[in-house]
Short mmCIF file of C-alpha atoms and ligand atoms in Angstrom, two decimals:
data_model
loop_
_atom_site.label_atom_id
_atom_site.label_comp_id
_atom_site.label_asym_id
_atom_site.label_seq_id
_atom_site.Cartn_x
_atom_site.Cartn_y
_atom_site.Cartn_z
CA MET S 315 244.43 97.99 23.24
CA THR S 316 247.16 99.99 21.57
CA LYS S 317 246.52 103.67 21.19
CA CYS S 318 248.55 105.74 18.76
CA LYS S 319 249.46 109.35 19.48
CA ASP S 320 246.83 110.81 17.14
CA ASP S 321 244.01 108.41 18.00
CA ILE S 322 240.92 109.97 19.56
CA LEU S 323 239.01 107.68 21.90
CA ILE S 324 235.51 108.70 22.92
CA LEU S 325 233.45 107.15 25.68
CA ALA S 326 229.82 107.63 24.61
CA ILE S 327 226.65 107.30 26.66
CA GLU S 328 223.06 106.94 25.38
CA SER S 329 219.95 106.84 27.60
CA SER S 330 217.28 108.80 25.71
CA CYS S 331 214.65 106.07 25.71
CA ASP S 332 214.64 102.45 26.85
CA GLU S 333 218.20 101.30 26.19
CA THR S 334 221.04 102.05 28.60
CA ALA S 335 224.10 102.08 26.37
CA ALA S 336 227.81 102.91 26.48
CA ALA S 337 230.51 102.51 23.85
CA VAL S 338 234.14 103.28 23.19
CA VAL S 339 234.75 104.54 19.66
CA LYS S 340 238.13 105.21 18.04
CA ASN S 341 238.47 108.04 15.51
CA GLY S 342 234.73 108.16 14.92
CA ARG S 343 234.63 104.99 12.85
CA GLU S 344 236.03 102.07 14.82
CA VAL S 345 233.88 100.56 17.55
CA LEU S 346 236.00 99.10 20.35
CA SER S 347 232.95 98.21 22.43
CA ASN S 348 229.20 98.73 22.16
CA ILE S 349 227.25 97.67 25.26
CA ILE S 350 223.45 97.87 25.22
CA SER S 351 221.27 96.99 28.17
CA SER S 352 217.73 96.80 26.82
CA GLN S 353 214.68 97.33 29.02
CA ILE S 354 212.27 96.10 26.37
CA ASP S 355 211.16 93.05 28.36
CA LEU S 356 210.06 95.31 31.22
CA HIS S 357 208.18 97.85 29.09
CA LYS S 358 206.53 95.05 27.10
CA LEU S 359 204.34 94.35 30.12
CA TYR S 360 202.77 97.79 29.69
CA GLY S 361 202.55 97.85 25.87
CA GLY S 362 205.05 100.71 25.52
CA VAL S 363 207.83 102.64 27.24
CA VAL S 364 206.94 103.84 30.76
CA PRO S 365 209.14 106.93 31.31
CA GLU S 366 209.43 106.55 35.11
CA ILE S 367 210.52 102.93 34.83
CA ALA S 368 212.99 103.84 32.06
CA SER S 369 214.70 106.47 34.23
CA ARG S 370 214.91 104.18 37.24
CA LYS S 371 216.40 101.33 35.20
CA HIS S 372 218.96 103.68 33.62
CA VAL S 373 220.10 104.67 37.13
CA GLU S 374 220.43 101.03 38.12
CA ASN S 375 222.32 99.96 34.99
CA ILE S 376 224.46 102.82 33.81
CA ASP S 377 227.56 102.26 35.95
CA ALA S 378 227.77 98.59 35.04
CA VAL S 379 227.23 99.33 31.35
CA ILE S 380 230.06 101.88 31.31
CA LYS S 381 232.37 99.52 33.20
CA GLU S 382 231.60 96.80 30.66
CA ALA S 383 232.24 99.18 27.73
CA LEU S 384 235.71 99.98 29.13
CA LYS S 385 236.47 96.35 29.90
CA GLU S 386 235.43 95.07 26.48
CA SER S 387 237.44 97.76 24.70
CA ASP S 388 240.42 97.03 26.93
CA THR S 389 240.69 100.69 27.88
CA THR S 390 240.78 102.67 31.10
CA PHE S 391 239.47 106.17 31.80
CA ASP S 392 243.05 107.41 31.21
CA ASP S 393 242.86 106.37 27.54
CA ILE S 394 239.65 108.31 26.93
CA ASP S 395 239.91 111.73 25.24
CA ALA S 396 236.32 112.91 25.67
CA ILE S 397 232.97 111.93 27.15
CA ALA S 398 229.99 112.12 24.78
CA VAL S 399 226.34 111.93 25.72
CA THR S 400 222.92 112.22 24.10
CA TYR S 401 221.26 115.36 25.49
CA GLY S 402 218.11 115.35 23.33
CA PRO S 403 215.61 114.66 21.96
CA GLY S 404 214.12 111.97 24.16
CA LEU S 405 212.42 111.36 27.48
CA VAL S 406 213.63 114.04 29.85
CA GLY S 407 214.04 111.79 32.90
CA ALA S 408 215.88 109.18 30.85
CA LEU S 409 218.17 111.73 29.19
CA LEU S 410 219.03 113.26 32.58
CA VAL S 411 220.48 110.01 33.88
CA GLY S 412 223.02 109.70 31.06
CA LEU S 413 223.75 113.40 31.21
CA ALA S 414 224.40 113.44 34.97
CA GLU S 415 226.72 110.45 34.57
CA ALA S 416 228.60 112.03 31.67
CA LYS S 417 229.00 115.34 33.48
CA ALA S 418 230.23 113.64 36.64
CA LEU S 419 232.81 111.68 34.61
CA ALA S 420 233.93 114.75 32.64
CA TYR S 421 234.34 116.73 35.86
CA ALA S 422 236.09 114.03 37.86
CA LEU S 423 238.40 112.97 35.02
CA LYS S 424 238.95 116.51 33.70
CA LYS S 425 237.96 115.41 30.18
CA PRO S 426 235.96 117.41 27.61
CA LEU S 427 232.19 116.89 27.48
CA ILE S 428 230.34 116.70 24.15
CA GLY S 429 226.56 116.73 23.92
CA VAL S 430 225.15 114.85 20.92
CA HIS S 431 221.79 115.09 19.17
CA HIS S 432 220.16 111.63 19.15
CA ILE S 433 219.23 111.81 15.45
CA GLU S 434 222.72 112.98 14.52
CA GLY S 435 223.84 109.82 16.30
CA HIS S 436 221.48 107.62 14.28
CA ILE S 437 222.74 109.17 11.02
CA SER S 438 226.38 108.69 12.10
CA ALA S 439 225.87 104.93 12.44
CA ASN S 440 226.55 104.96 8.70
CA TYR S 441 230.12 106.19 9.28
CA ILE S 442 230.78 103.14 11.42
CA GLN S 443 229.23 100.75 8.96
CA ASN S 444 230.92 102.15 5.86
CA LYS S 445 234.38 103.47 6.56
CA ASP S 446 234.55 105.61 3.39
CA PHE S 447 231.03 106.99 3.57
CA LYS S 448 230.93 110.76 3.90
CA PRO S 449 228.72 113.80 3.15
CA PRO S 450 227.03 115.09 1.07
CA TYR S 451 224.09 112.66 1.03
CA VAL S 452 220.41 112.36 1.87
CA ALA S 453 219.48 110.44 5.03
CA LEU S 454 216.15 108.83 5.78
CA VAL S 455 215.81 108.70 9.56
CA VAL S 456 212.95 106.50 10.72
CA SER S 457 212.65 105.54 14.37
CA GLY S 458 210.07 105.21 17.11
CA GLY S 459 210.06 108.93 17.74
CA HIS S 460 211.15 110.46 14.41
CA SER S 461 210.70 110.34 10.67
CA HIS S 462 212.94 112.80 8.89
CA LEU S 463 214.40 113.29 5.45
CA VAL S 464 217.66 115.10 5.99
CA TYR S 465 220.15 116.56 3.56
CA VAL S 466 223.57 116.10 5.16
CA GLU S 467 225.70 118.72 3.49
CA ASP S 468 228.73 118.15 5.70
CA TYR S 469 229.54 116.66 9.10
CA GLY S 470 227.27 118.47 11.56
CA LYS S 471 225.56 120.44 8.79
CA TYR S 472 221.97 119.35 8.28
CA GLU S 473 218.99 120.58 6.33
CA ILE S 474 215.67 119.00 7.29
CA MET S 475 213.85 118.51 3.99
CA GLY S 476 210.80 116.90 5.56
CA HIS S 477 209.49 115.33 8.72
CA THR S 478 206.41 113.59 10.00
CA ARG S 479 203.37 115.74 10.62
CA ASP S 480 201.90 113.26 13.10
CA ASP S 481 203.07 109.75 14.01
CA ALA S 482 206.64 108.61 13.40
CA ALA S 483 207.06 105.54 11.20
CA GLY S 484 208.08 103.33 14.15
CA GLU S 485 205.16 104.64 16.18
CA ALA S 486 202.79 103.59 13.37
CA TYR S 487 204.37 100.11 13.33
CA ASP S 488 203.99 99.84 17.10
CA LYS S 489 200.36 101.02 17.07
CA VAL S 490 199.31 98.80 14.17
CA ALA S 491 201.01 95.83 15.86
CA ARG S 492 198.90 96.48 18.94
CA VAL S 493 195.69 96.59 16.84
CA ILE S 494 196.44 93.18 15.34
CA GLY S 495 197.52 91.74 18.69
CA MET S 496 201.28 91.53 18.18
CA GLY S 497 202.54 93.41 21.24
CA TYR S 498 205.46 95.79 21.82
CA PRO S 499 207.75 96.65 20.10
CA GLY S 500 205.68 96.12 17.01
CA GLY S 501 208.21 96.88 14.29
CA PRO S 502 210.19 93.63 14.39
CA LYS S 503 206.96 91.61 14.84
CA ILE S 504 205.26 93.18 11.82
CA ASP S 505 208.47 92.75 9.83
CA LYS S 506 208.45 89.02 10.59
CA ALA S 507 204.70 88.48 10.11
CA ALA S 508 204.69 90.43 6.83
CA LYS S 509 207.03 87.86 5.30
CA LEU S 510 204.21 85.32 5.57
CA GLY S 511 201.47 87.66 4.33
CA ASN S 512 200.20 89.03 1.02
CA PRO S 513 201.18 92.72 0.63
CA ASN S 514 198.40 93.18 -1.96
CA ALA S 515 195.63 91.65 0.15
CA ILE S 516 194.30 94.96 1.45
CA GLN S 517 194.57 98.35 -0.25
CA PHE S 518 195.62 100.79 2.46
CA PRO S 519 196.20 104.45 1.50
CA ARG S 520 199.60 105.84 0.44
CA VAL S 521 199.88 109.28 1.97
CA PHE S 522 202.15 111.41 -0.20
CA LEU S 523 200.73 114.81 0.89
CA GLU S 524 201.37 117.75 -1.47
CA GLU S 525 203.33 116.96 -4.61
CA ASP S 526 206.43 118.92 -3.61
CA SER S 527 206.36 117.92 0.06
CA TYR S 528 208.95 115.74 1.76
CA ASP S 529 206.83 115.50 4.89
CA PHE S 530 205.28 112.26 6.07
CA SER S 531 201.95 111.45 7.69
CA PHE S 532 201.23 108.02 9.10
CA SER S 533 198.25 108.57 11.41
CA GLY S 534 195.71 108.25 8.55
CA LEU S 535 197.21 104.91 7.58
CA LYS S 536 197.08 103.77 11.19
CA SER S 537 193.37 104.73 11.34
CA ALA S 538 192.74 102.93 8.06
CA VAL S 539 194.17 99.73 9.55
CA LEU S 540 192.09 100.19 12.70
CA ASN S 541 188.91 100.78 10.65
CA TYR S 542 189.62 97.73 8.50
CA VAL S 543 190.12 95.49 11.53
CA ASN S 544 186.99 96.82 13.29
CA LYS S 545 184.86 96.48 10.16
CA GLU S 546 185.96 92.90 9.56
CA LYS S 547 185.32 92.02 13.20
CA MET S 548 181.84 93.58 13.07
CA MET S 549 181.03 91.52 10.01
CA GLY S 550 182.20 88.43 11.87
CA ASN S 551 185.17 87.88 9.55
CA GLU S 552 188.52 86.60 10.79
CA ILE S 553 191.39 88.90 9.95
CA VAL S 554 194.66 87.49 8.68
CA PRO S 555 197.28 89.38 10.75
CA GLU S 556 200.06 88.48 8.30
CA ASP S 557 198.12 90.05 5.40
CA VAL S 558 197.34 93.18 7.43
CA ALA S 559 201.01 93.44 8.43
CA ALA S 560 202.27 92.96 4.86
CA SER S 561 199.73 95.39 3.33
CA PHE S 562 200.37 98.06 5.98
CA GLN S 563 204.13 97.68 5.58
CA LYS S 564 203.92 97.98 1.80
CA SER S 565 202.07 101.25 2.17
CA VAL S 566 204.69 102.68 4.56
CA VAL S 567 207.66 101.47 2.53
CA GLU S 568 206.37 102.76 -0.82
CA VAL S 569 206.04 106.29 0.54
CA LEU S 570 209.41 106.25 2.35
CA VAL S 571 211.26 104.97 -0.71
CA ALA S 572 209.60 107.34 -3.21
CA LYS S 573 210.29 110.42 -1.10
CA THR S 574 213.88 109.42 -0.36
CA ILE S 575 214.74 108.92 -4.04
CA LYS S 576 213.02 112.19 -4.97
CA ALA S 577 214.97 114.04 -2.24
CA ALA S 578 218.30 112.64 -3.47
CA LYS S 579 217.48 113.70 -7.01
CA GLU S 580 216.48 117.18 -5.94
CA LYS S 581 219.77 117.63 -4.08
CA GLY S 582 221.74 116.09 -6.93
CA VAL S 583 223.49 113.59 -4.66
CA ASP S 584 224.35 110.01 -5.56
CA LYS S 585 224.42 108.74 -1.97
CA VAL S 586 221.60 107.85 0.42
CA ALA S 587 221.80 106.60 4.01
CA ILE S 588 219.15 105.12 6.27
CA ALA S 589 219.06 105.33 10.03
CA GLY S 590 216.90 104.62 13.09
CA GLY S 591 215.09 101.55 14.37
CA VAL S 592 212.79 101.20 11.35
CA ALA S 593 215.87 101.19 9.09
CA SER S 594 216.36 97.59 10.25
CA ASN S 595 213.07 96.69 8.53
CA THR S 596 213.65 93.99 5.90
CA ALA S 597 211.08 95.28 3.39
CA LEU S 598 212.38 98.85 3.58
CA ARG S 599 215.98 97.71 3.10
CA GLU S 600 215.03 95.57 0.10
CA ALA S 601 212.83 98.19 -1.59
CA LEU S 602 215.33 101.00 -1.07
CA THR S 603 218.21 98.85 -2.31
CA LYS S 604 216.27 98.14 -5.51
CA ALA S 605 215.23 101.77 -6.02
CA CYS S 606 218.78 103.03 -5.42
CA GLU S 607 220.19 100.50 -7.90
CA GLU S 608 217.69 101.64 -10.52
CA ASN S 609 218.69 105.25 -9.97
CA ASN S 610 222.47 104.72 -9.70
CA ILE S 611 222.51 105.81 -6.09
CA TYR S 612 224.87 104.31 -3.51
CA LEU S 613 222.90 103.16 -0.46
CA SER S 614 224.44 102.96 3.00
CA ILE S 615 222.64 100.58 5.34
CA PRO S 616 223.87 100.12 8.92
CA SER S 617 223.62 96.63 10.41
CA PRO S 618 220.44 96.23 12.53
CA ILE S 619 222.34 96.58 15.84
CA LEU S 620 223.56 100.02 14.71
CA CYS S 621 220.05 101.04 13.57
CA THR S 622 218.30 100.71 16.92
CA ASP S 623 219.46 102.82 19.87
CA ASN S 624 223.11 102.34 20.80
CA ALA S 625 226.00 104.45 22.07
CA ALA S 626 228.52 103.68 19.30
CA MET S 627 226.57 105.96 16.95
CA ILE S 628 226.78 108.73 19.59
CA GLY S 629 230.55 108.23 19.81
CA SER S 630 230.85 108.55 16.04
CA ALA S 631 228.82 111.78 15.89
CA ALA S 632 230.80 113.18 18.84
CA TYR S 633 234.12 112.57 17.08
CA TYR S 634 233.23 115.01 14.27
CA GLU S 635 232.16 117.58 16.88
CA TYR S 636 235.37 116.97 18.81
CA ILE S 637 237.64 117.60 15.83
CA ASN S 638 235.61 120.73 15.01
CA GLY S 639 236.40 122.04 18.48
CA ILE S 640 232.90 121.67 19.90
CA ARG S 641 232.86 121.32 23.69
CA ASP S 642 230.03 121.63 26.19
CA GLY S 643 230.05 123.04 29.68
CA LEU S 644 228.96 121.25 32.82
CA ASP S 645 225.75 123.31 32.64
CA LEU S 646 224.62 121.24 29.62
CA ASN S 647 220.99 120.33 30.16
CA ALA S 648 218.64 117.73 28.69
CA VAL S 649 216.51 119.15 25.85
CA PRO S 650 213.60 116.74 25.21
CA GLY S 651 212.50 118.54 22.02
CA LEU S 652 215.97 119.38 20.66
CA LYS S 653 215.91 120.24 16.93
CA LEU S 654 218.52 118.81 14.57
CA GLY S 655 221.31 121.30 13.94
CA GLN S 656 220.35 123.33 17.05
CA ARG S 657 222.91 123.88 19.82
O1 KG4 M 1062 215.72 104.10 16.88
P1 KG4 M 1062 214.96 103.32 17.88
O2 KG4 M 1062 215.63 102.14 18.54
O3 KG4 M 1062 214.45 104.23 19.05
C1 KG4 M 1062 214.01 105.55 18.85
O4 KG4 M 1062 214.89 106.46 18.81
O5 KG4 M 1062 212.78 105.72 18.68
O6 KG4 M 1062 213.62 102.85 17.13
C2 KG4 M 1062 212.65 102.06 17.75
C3 KG4 M 1062 211.54 101.84 16.75
C4 KG4 M 1062 210.32 101.13 17.34
O7 KG4 M 1062 209.16 101.82 16.95
C5 KG4 M 1062 210.39 99.76 16.68
O8 KG4 M 1062 209.12 99.16 16.52
C6 KG4 M 1062 211.01 100.09 15.34
O9 KG4 M 1062 211.99 101.05 15.64
N1 KG4 M 1062 211.65 98.92 14.73
C7 KG4 M 1062 211.25 98.40 13.55
C8 KG4 M 1062 212.05 97.25 13.32
N2 KG4 M 1062 212.94 97.14 14.35
C9 KG4 M 1062 212.67 98.19 15.21
N3 KG4 M 1062 210.28 98.77 12.70
C10 KG4 M 1062 210.09 98.05 11.59
N4 KG4 M 1062 210.81 96.93 11.31
C11 KG4 M 1062 211.80 96.50 12.13
N5 KG4 M 1062 212.50 95.40 11.85
ZN1 ZN M 1063 216.68 106.31 18.46
#
């Protein structure tokens, strides 16, 4: 690896949920390595993420993942300019593992430490995907823990226009998948099954809330699916999981797309980005692409590997903090409920 004088190399660590990840990112946009050790197969056995198991697995894996990230990027600790780490939101025990590792490295190597907000990381995946993409724009962040519509005015400058009032979009996917017997994580399974189903087979509600609201609510939809399945079972009817998946997905996607386009219009921006695990959903990508084309809006879509949890996105977000002079002390703590834009 050749490093020029002005290049900034960041070693980033992500451990907020069930992926142990490390990456080396150059100048915020170029991914030199992106190592992800997923625990999904373990958590699958329990139908969801078990926090204690997640923390323990992070401890077991983190050193090897970092070593691999350095090896694959052909760098050594000497080449690294700063250590970045997700410090919230997320599972506290899981966050603490990455944080302790990052602090130990920063201290031992005498390198700056930069704490990154997990959602800011998800949004920044777009900077890696599209080298010229920059604020201002509206971002739809949909993951297992979050559903936010965010106006990104500048790097590090966020206005939350709306968020979920109950379940996150990914959470709704996971819960509905469980109801129709598809297992964890439900998002990719529903995505796949929906391709074989009829999205107009069942009329599930579209929850738009108040006319001027950018908030989301998915728990009513989840209950509607549950009621439908129970009712059909009670009447002795077989349900068609593919139709339930496709109809549920259509309901989610319609609301997400409508609110995102409305938000972009309100802010007068001609750029939209999507982020988070649910952003890898095929139907959402297709519907948003079409809606953006119709409204002359440029749509940035990260590749699926950059949508789900990874450390490259953390390295990208950290770069813009680094060049703005943001540094954290070794007293940086995990903040499970960290708000976007809060420090
Ligand atoms: O961003 P992420 O990896 O972790 C969090 O920060 O939460 O998102 C995980 C979520 C899970 O709920 C998963 O079911 C959902 O993203 N997901 C999907 C798809 N791939 C992952 N949801 C819908 N369609 C997909 N293809
Ligand atoms: Zn995430």
